[in-house]
PDB file of C-alpha atoms in Angstrom:
ATOM      1  CA  PRO A1323      10.194   8.887  -6.340  1.00 60.00           C
ATOM      2  CA  LEU A1324      13.634  10.126  -7.371  1.00 64.00           C
ATOM      3  CA  LEU A1325      14.185  11.100  -3.754  1.00 65.00           C
ATOM      4  CA  TYR A1326      14.358   7.426  -2.742  1.00 68.00           C
ATOM      5  CA  GLN A1327      16.664   6.103  -5.462  1.00 68.00           C
ATOM      6  CA  ASP A1328      19.725   6.396  -3.229  1.00 69.00           C
ATOM      7  CA  THR A1329      18.099   4.393  -0.398  1.00 75.00           C
ATOM      8  CA  GLU A1330      20.468   2.006   1.357  1.00 76.00           C
ATOM      9  CA  PHE A1331      19.630  -0.295   4.277  1.00 74.00           C
ATOM     10  CA  ASP A1332      22.399   0.960   6.517  1.00 77.00           C
ATOM     11  CA  ARG A1333      21.124   4.519   6.277  1.00 80.00           C
ATOM     12  CA  LEU A1334      17.520   3.668   7.196  1.00 87.00           C
ATOM     13  CA  PRO A1335      16.288   4.313  10.752  1.00 90.00           C
ATOM     14  CA  HIS A1336      15.300   0.626  11.246  1.00 92.00           C
ATOM     15  CA  PRO A1337      17.464  -1.454   8.883  1.00 90.00           C
ATOM     16  CA  GLU A1338      16.446  -4.742  10.514  1.00 91.00           C
ATOM     17  CA  ILE A1339      12.740  -4.038   9.937  1.00 92.00           C
ATOM     18  CA  SER A1340      13.403  -2.802   6.406  1.00 90.00           C
ATOM     19  CA  LYS A1341      15.279  -6.009   5.586  1.00 89.00           C
ATOM     20  CA  LYS A1342      12.265  -7.972   6.811  1.00 88.00           C
ATOM     21  CA  VAL A1343      10.006  -5.912   4.531  1.00 90.00           C
ATOM     22  CA  VAL A1344      12.196  -6.552   1.487  1.00 87.00           C
ATOM     23  CA  ARG A1345      11.918 -10.297   2.062  1.00 85.00           C
ATOM     24  CA  TRP A1346       8.332 -10.059   0.839  1.00 82.00           C
ATOM     25  CA  PRO A1347       7.022 -12.306  -0.817  1.00 74.00           C
ATOM     26  CA  TYR A1348       9.467 -14.900   0.500  1.00 68.00           C
ATOM     27  CA  MET A1349       8.331 -14.289   4.082  1.00 61.00           C
ATOM     28  CA  LEU A1350       4.823 -15.347   3.065  1.00 59.00           C
ATOM     29  CA  ALA A1351       6.046 -18.873   2.373  1.00 60.00           C
ATOM     30  CA  SER A1352       7.169 -19.131   5.997  1.00 59.00           C
ATOM     31  CA  MET A1353       3.681 -18.223   7.260  1.00 57.00           C
ATOM     32  CA  PRO A1354       1.645 -21.420   6.745  1.00 56.00           C
ATOM     33  CA  ASP A1355      -1.158 -20.096   8.941  1.00 57.00           C
ATOM     34  CA  LYS A1356      -1.882 -17.407   6.344  1.00 56.00           C
ATOM     35  CA  GLU A1357      -4.271 -18.558   3.648  1.00 55.00           C
ATOM     36  CA  CYS A1358      -3.190 -15.944   1.095  1.00 55.00           C
ATOM     37  CA  PRO A1359       0.233 -16.456  -0.494  1.00 59.00           C
ATOM     38  CA  TRP A1360      -0.384 -13.264  -2.495  1.00 72.00           C
ATOM     39  CA  MET A1361      -0.816 -11.005   0.527  1.00 84.00           C
ATOM     40  CA  GLY A1362       0.319  -7.407   0.402  1.00 91.00           C
ATOM     41  CA  LEU A1363       2.112  -5.280   2.965  1.00 94.00           C
ATOM     42  CA  ASN A1364       0.845  -2.750   5.463  1.00 95.00           C
ATOM     43  CA  LEU A1365       3.746  -0.697   6.820  1.00 96.00           C
ATOM     44  CA  TRP A1366       2.630   1.541   9.653  1.00 95.00           C
ATOM     45  CA  GLY A1367       4.153   3.547  12.456  1.00 95.00           C
ATOM     46  CA  PHE A1368       5.768   6.822  13.282  1.00 93.00           C
ATOM     47  CA  PRO A1369       6.808   9.400  10.664  1.00 92.00           C
ATOM     48  CA  ARG A1370      10.402   9.325   9.386  1.00 91.00           C
ATOM     49  CA  THR A1371      11.001   5.708  10.389  1.00 94.00           C
ATOM     50  CA  GLY A1372      11.671   4.347   6.874  1.00 92.00           C
ATOM     51  CA  LYS A1373       8.273   2.971   5.839  1.00 94.00           C
ATOM     52  CA  THR A1374       8.130   4.584   2.392  1.00 92.00           C
ATOM     53  CA  ARG A1375      11.815   3.983   1.695  1.00 90.00           C
ATOM     54  CA  SER A1376      11.399   0.311   2.629  1.00 93.00           C
ATOM     55  CA  LEU A1377       8.366   0.101   0.367  1.00 92.00           C
ATOM     56  CA  PHE A1378      10.412   1.684  -2.411  1.00 90.00           C
ATOM     57  CA  LEU A1379      13.052  -1.054  -2.035  1.00 89.00           C
ATOM     58  CA  VAL A1380      10.360  -3.751  -2.357  1.00 89.00           C
ATOM     59  CA  LEU A1381       8.831  -2.059  -5.389  1.00 89.00           C
ATOM     60  CA  LYS A1382      12.228  -1.579  -6.998  1.00 87.00           C
ATOM     61  CA  LYS A1383      12.985  -5.280  -6.561  1.00 86.00           C
ATOM     62  CA  ALA A1384       9.561  -6.220  -7.996  1.00 88.00           C
ATOM     63  CA  HIS A1385      10.022  -3.819 -10.920  1.00 88.00           C
ATOM     64  CA  PHE A1386      13.346  -5.393 -11.871  1.00 87.00           C
ATOM     65  CA  ALA A1387      11.657  -8.813 -11.616  1.00 85.00           C
ATOM     66  CA  GLY A1388       9.247  -7.678 -14.360  1.00 90.00           C
ATOM     67  CA  LYS A1389       6.224  -6.739 -12.254  1.00 90.00           C
ATOM     68  CA  ARG A1390       3.883  -3.933 -13.327  1.00 92.00           C
ATOM     69  CA  ILE A1391       3.479  -1.429 -10.474  1.00 93.00           C
ATOM     70  CA  LYS A1392       1.195   1.525  -9.806  1.00 93.00           C
ATOM     71  CA  PHE A1393       2.117   3.897  -6.970  1.00 93.00           C
ATOM     72  CA  PHE A1394      -0.249   6.425  -5.399  1.00 92.00           C
ATOM     73  CA  GLY A1395       0.807   9.241  -3.096  1.00 88.00           C
ATOM     74  CA  PRO A1396      -1.732  10.659  -0.601  1.00 85.00           C
ATOM     75  CA  SER A1397      -3.647  12.823  -3.088  1.00 88.00           C
ATOM     76  CA  GLN A1398      -2.962  10.979  -6.342  1.00 90.00           C
ATOM     77  CA  PHE A1399      -5.840   8.486  -6.126  1.00 88.00           C
ATOM     78  CA  ALA A1400      -8.341  11.334  -5.666  1.00 88.00           C
ATOM     79  CA  GLN A1401      -6.770  13.210  -8.592  1.00 89.00           C
ATOM     80  CA  GLU A1402      -6.954  10.131 -10.818  1.00 86.00           C
ATOM     81  CA  CYS A1403     -10.642   9.631  -9.951  1.00 83.00           C
ATOM     82  CA  GLU A1404     -11.329  13.287 -10.694  1.00 83.00           C
ATOM     83  CA  MET A1405      -9.494  13.188 -14.033  1.00 84.00           C
ATOM     84  CA  ARG A1406     -11.365  10.058 -15.135  1.00 78.00           C
ATOM     85  CA  ASP A1407     -14.772  11.379 -14.049  1.00 70.00           C
ATOM     86  CA  PHE A1408     -17.288   9.128 -15.830  1.00 67.00           C
ATOM     87  CA  LYS A1409     -14.682   6.632 -17.024  1.00 77.00           C
ATOM     88  CA  THR A1410     -13.606   5.623 -13.521  1.00 73.00           C
ATOM     89  CA  ALA A1411     -15.027   2.080 -13.779  1.00 78.00           C
ATOM     90  CA  SER A1412     -12.862   1.227 -16.803  1.00 84.00           C
ATOM     91  CA  TRP A1413      -9.865   2.886 -15.157  1.00 83.00           C
ATOM     92  CA  ILE A1414     -10.365   0.758 -12.027  1.00 83.00           C
ATOM     93  CA  ARG A1415     -10.539  -2.392 -14.180  1.00 85.00           C
ATOM     94  CA  GLY A1416      -7.193  -1.326 -15.676  1.00 88.00           C
ATOM     95  CA  ALA A1417      -5.714  -0.594 -12.250  1.00 88.00           C
ATOM     96  CA  VAL A1418      -6.706  -4.030 -10.994  1.00 89.00           C
ATOM     97  CA  ALA A1419      -4.508  -5.507 -13.742  1.00 91.00           C
ATOM     98  CA  TYR A1420      -1.296  -4.132 -12.188  1.00 94.00           C
ATOM     99  CA  ASP A1421       0.787  -6.768 -10.430  1.00 91.00           C
ATOM    100  CA  ILE A1422       1.216  -4.475  -7.414  1.00 92.00           C
ATOM    101  CA  ILE A1423      -0.509  -1.267  -6.353  1.00 95.00           C
ATOM    102  CA  ALA A1424       0.942   0.790  -3.520  1.00 95.00           C
ATOM    103  CA  PHE A1425      -0.728   3.531  -1.479  1.00 95.00           C
ATOM    104  CA  ASP A1426       1.698   5.752   0.406  1.00 94.00           C
ATOM    105  CA  ASP A1427       0.401   7.570   3.499  1.00 93.00           C
ATOM    106  CA  ILE A1428      -3.084   6.119   3.227  1.00 92.00           C
ATOM    107  CA  ASP A1429      -4.049   7.931   6.417  1.00 90.00           C
ATOM    108  CA  LYS A1430      -3.453  11.273   4.663  1.00 91.00           C
ATOM    109  CA  CYS A1431      -5.840  10.505   1.786  1.00 88.00           C
ATOM    110  CA  LYS A1432      -8.733  12.918   1.599  1.00 87.00           C
ATOM    111  CA  LEU A1433     -11.394  11.235  -0.481  1.00 88.00           C
ATOM    112  CA  THR A1434     -14.919  12.295  -1.312  1.00 88.00           C
ATOM    113  CA  ARG A1435     -17.709   9.799  -0.759  1.00 88.00           C
ATOM    114  CA  GLN A1436     -17.586   8.784  -4.459  1.00 87.00           C
ATOM    115  CA  GLN A1437     -13.784   8.499  -4.468  1.00 88.00           C
ATOM    116  CA  GLU A1438     -13.892   6.378  -1.333  1.00 89.00           C
ATOM    117  CA  ASP A1439     -16.391   4.083  -3.061  1.00 89.00           C
ATOM    118  CA  LYS A1440     -13.945   3.780  -5.984  1.00 88.00           C
ATOM    119  CA  PHE A1441     -11.089   3.041  -3.593  1.00 90.00           C
ATOM    120  CA  PHE A1442     -13.143   0.337  -1.900  1.00 90.00           C
ATOM    121  CA  ALA A1443     -14.133  -1.130  -5.278  1.00 90.00           C
ATOM    122  CA  LEU A1444     -10.477  -1.212  -6.342  1.00 91.00           C
ATOM    123  CA  LEU A1445      -9.439  -2.877  -3.094  1.00 92.00           C
ATOM    124  CA  ASP A1446     -12.205  -5.482  -3.384  1.00 91.00           C
ATOM    125  CA  ALA A1447     -11.399  -6.182  -7.030  1.00 91.00           C
ATOM    126  CA  ARG A1448      -7.713  -6.694  -6.253  1.00 91.00           C
ATOM    127  CA  ILE A1449      -8.586  -9.059  -3.414  1.00 90.00           C
ATOM    128  CA  SER A1450     -10.895 -11.103  -5.639  1.00 90.00           C
ATOM    129  CA  ARG A1451      -8.221 -11.188  -8.361  1.00 89.00           C
ATOM    130  CA  ARG A1452      -5.705 -12.256  -5.696  1.00 87.00           C
ATOM    131  CA  VAL A1453      -3.061  -9.603  -6.328  1.00 89.00           C
ATOM    132  CA  PRO A1454      -1.164  -7.764  -3.586  1.00 91.00           C
ATOM    133  CA  THR A1455      -1.764  -4.199  -2.507  1.00 94.00           C
ATOM    134  CA  PHE A1456       0.726  -2.293  -0.340  1.00 95.00           C
ATOM    135  CA  PHE A1457       0.063   0.488   2.151  1.00 96.00           C
ATOM    136  CA  THR A1458       2.074   2.851   4.307  1.00 95.00           C
ATOM    137  CA  GLY A1459       0.648   5.065   7.025  1.00 94.00           C
ATOM    138  CA  ASN A1460       1.498   6.831  10.240  1.00 93.00           C
ATOM    139  CA  THR A1461      -1.559   5.734  12.179  1.00 88.00           C
ATOM    140  CA  SER A1462      -3.231   2.557  13.347  1.00 85.00           C
ATOM    141  CA  GLY A1463      -6.293   0.950  11.844  1.00 86.00           C
ATOM    142  CA  ASP A1464      -8.428   2.555  14.533  1.00 86.00           C
ATOM    143  CA  HIS A1465      -7.701   5.978  13.039  1.00 84.00           C
ATOM    144  CA  LEU A1466      -8.524   4.742   9.521  1.00 86.00           C
ATOM    145  CA  LYS A1467     -11.846   3.334  10.737  1.00 89.00           C
ATOM    146  CA  VAL A1468     -12.871   6.841  11.745  1.00 87.00           C
ATOM    147  CA  GLN A1469     -11.341   8.631   8.763  1.00 86.00           C
ATOM    148  CA  PHE A1470     -13.206   6.728   6.061  1.00 87.00           C
ATOM    149  CA  ARG A1471     -16.959   6.249   5.788  1.00 86.00           C
ATOM    150  CA  ASN A1472     -16.293   2.582   4.980  1.00 86.00           C
ATOM    151  CA  GLY A1473     -13.469   2.529   7.499  1.00 88.00           C
ATOM    152  CA  GLU A1474     -14.416  -0.711   9.246  1.00 92.00           C
ATOM    153  CA  ALA A1475     -14.564  -2.632   5.958  1.00 91.00           C
ATOM    154  CA  ILE A1476     -11.389  -1.018   4.555  1.00 91.00           C
ATOM    155  CA  VAL A1477      -9.383  -1.795   7.683  1.00 92.00           C
ATOM    156  CA  ALA A1478     -10.750  -5.354   7.804  1.00 92.00           C
ATOM    157  CA  ARG A1479      -9.615  -5.974   4.224  1.00 91.00           C
ATOM    158  CA  ILE A1480      -6.179  -4.474   4.825  1.00 91.00           C
ATOM    159  CA  ARG A1481      -5.736  -6.626   7.930  1.00 89.00           C
ATOM    160  CA  GLU A1482      -6.970  -9.807   6.241  1.00 88.00           C
ATOM    161  CA  HIS A1483      -4.973  -9.403   3.048  1.00 89.00           C
ATOM    162  CA  SER A1484      -1.753  -7.737   4.172  1.00 90.00           C
ATOM    163  CA  VAL A1485       1.134  -8.540   6.435  1.00 89.00           C
ATOM    164  CA  SER A1486       1.319  -5.632   8.896  1.00 91.00           C
ATOM    165  CA  ILE A1487       4.762  -4.484   9.954  1.00 93.00           C
ATOM    166  CA  HIS A1488       5.143  -1.805  12.618  1.00 95.00           C
ATOM    167  CA  PHE A1489       7.904   0.819  12.462  1.00 95.00           C
ATOM    168  CA  PRO A1490       8.405   2.081  16.036  1.00 94.00           C
ATOM    169  CA  GLN A1491       9.586   5.500  17.063  1.00 89.00           C
ATOM    170  CA  GLN A1492      13.352   5.816  17.140  1.00 73.00           C
TER     171      GLN A1492
END
């Protein structure tokens, strides 16, 4: 978003955490216990702590490195599913092809049962293709488990295939 183009580390609420986030994917190399060198990021914690701005810095760096990126705000995935209607399967195949997909404020997503199935299919397809997916949210996985019908499976995949970084309250 244009709003984040002026983001600087020193002006973020948690610059030390944000600098850690921007070291992705280099931090993955220093985690030999992780089996997935293509893991994504799960930035979670309190509102206004710099999660989305930190994600923007990572995406900006990836963009300038030539990566293809798709970014979804809280309602955009549902809107995309609605717009595609019967062509959602081909759209998901296309979305899987992006180098990075990011979901901002995943805990604010309001998805129908069908849209949630599409989200789960996209997440599974990206995992099987071994490409990273990024998330931001204000709540823990326990909240997501309750929010989504497939919450247990969604949270399990996020935890298995993402490095989780907590942004504490200031």
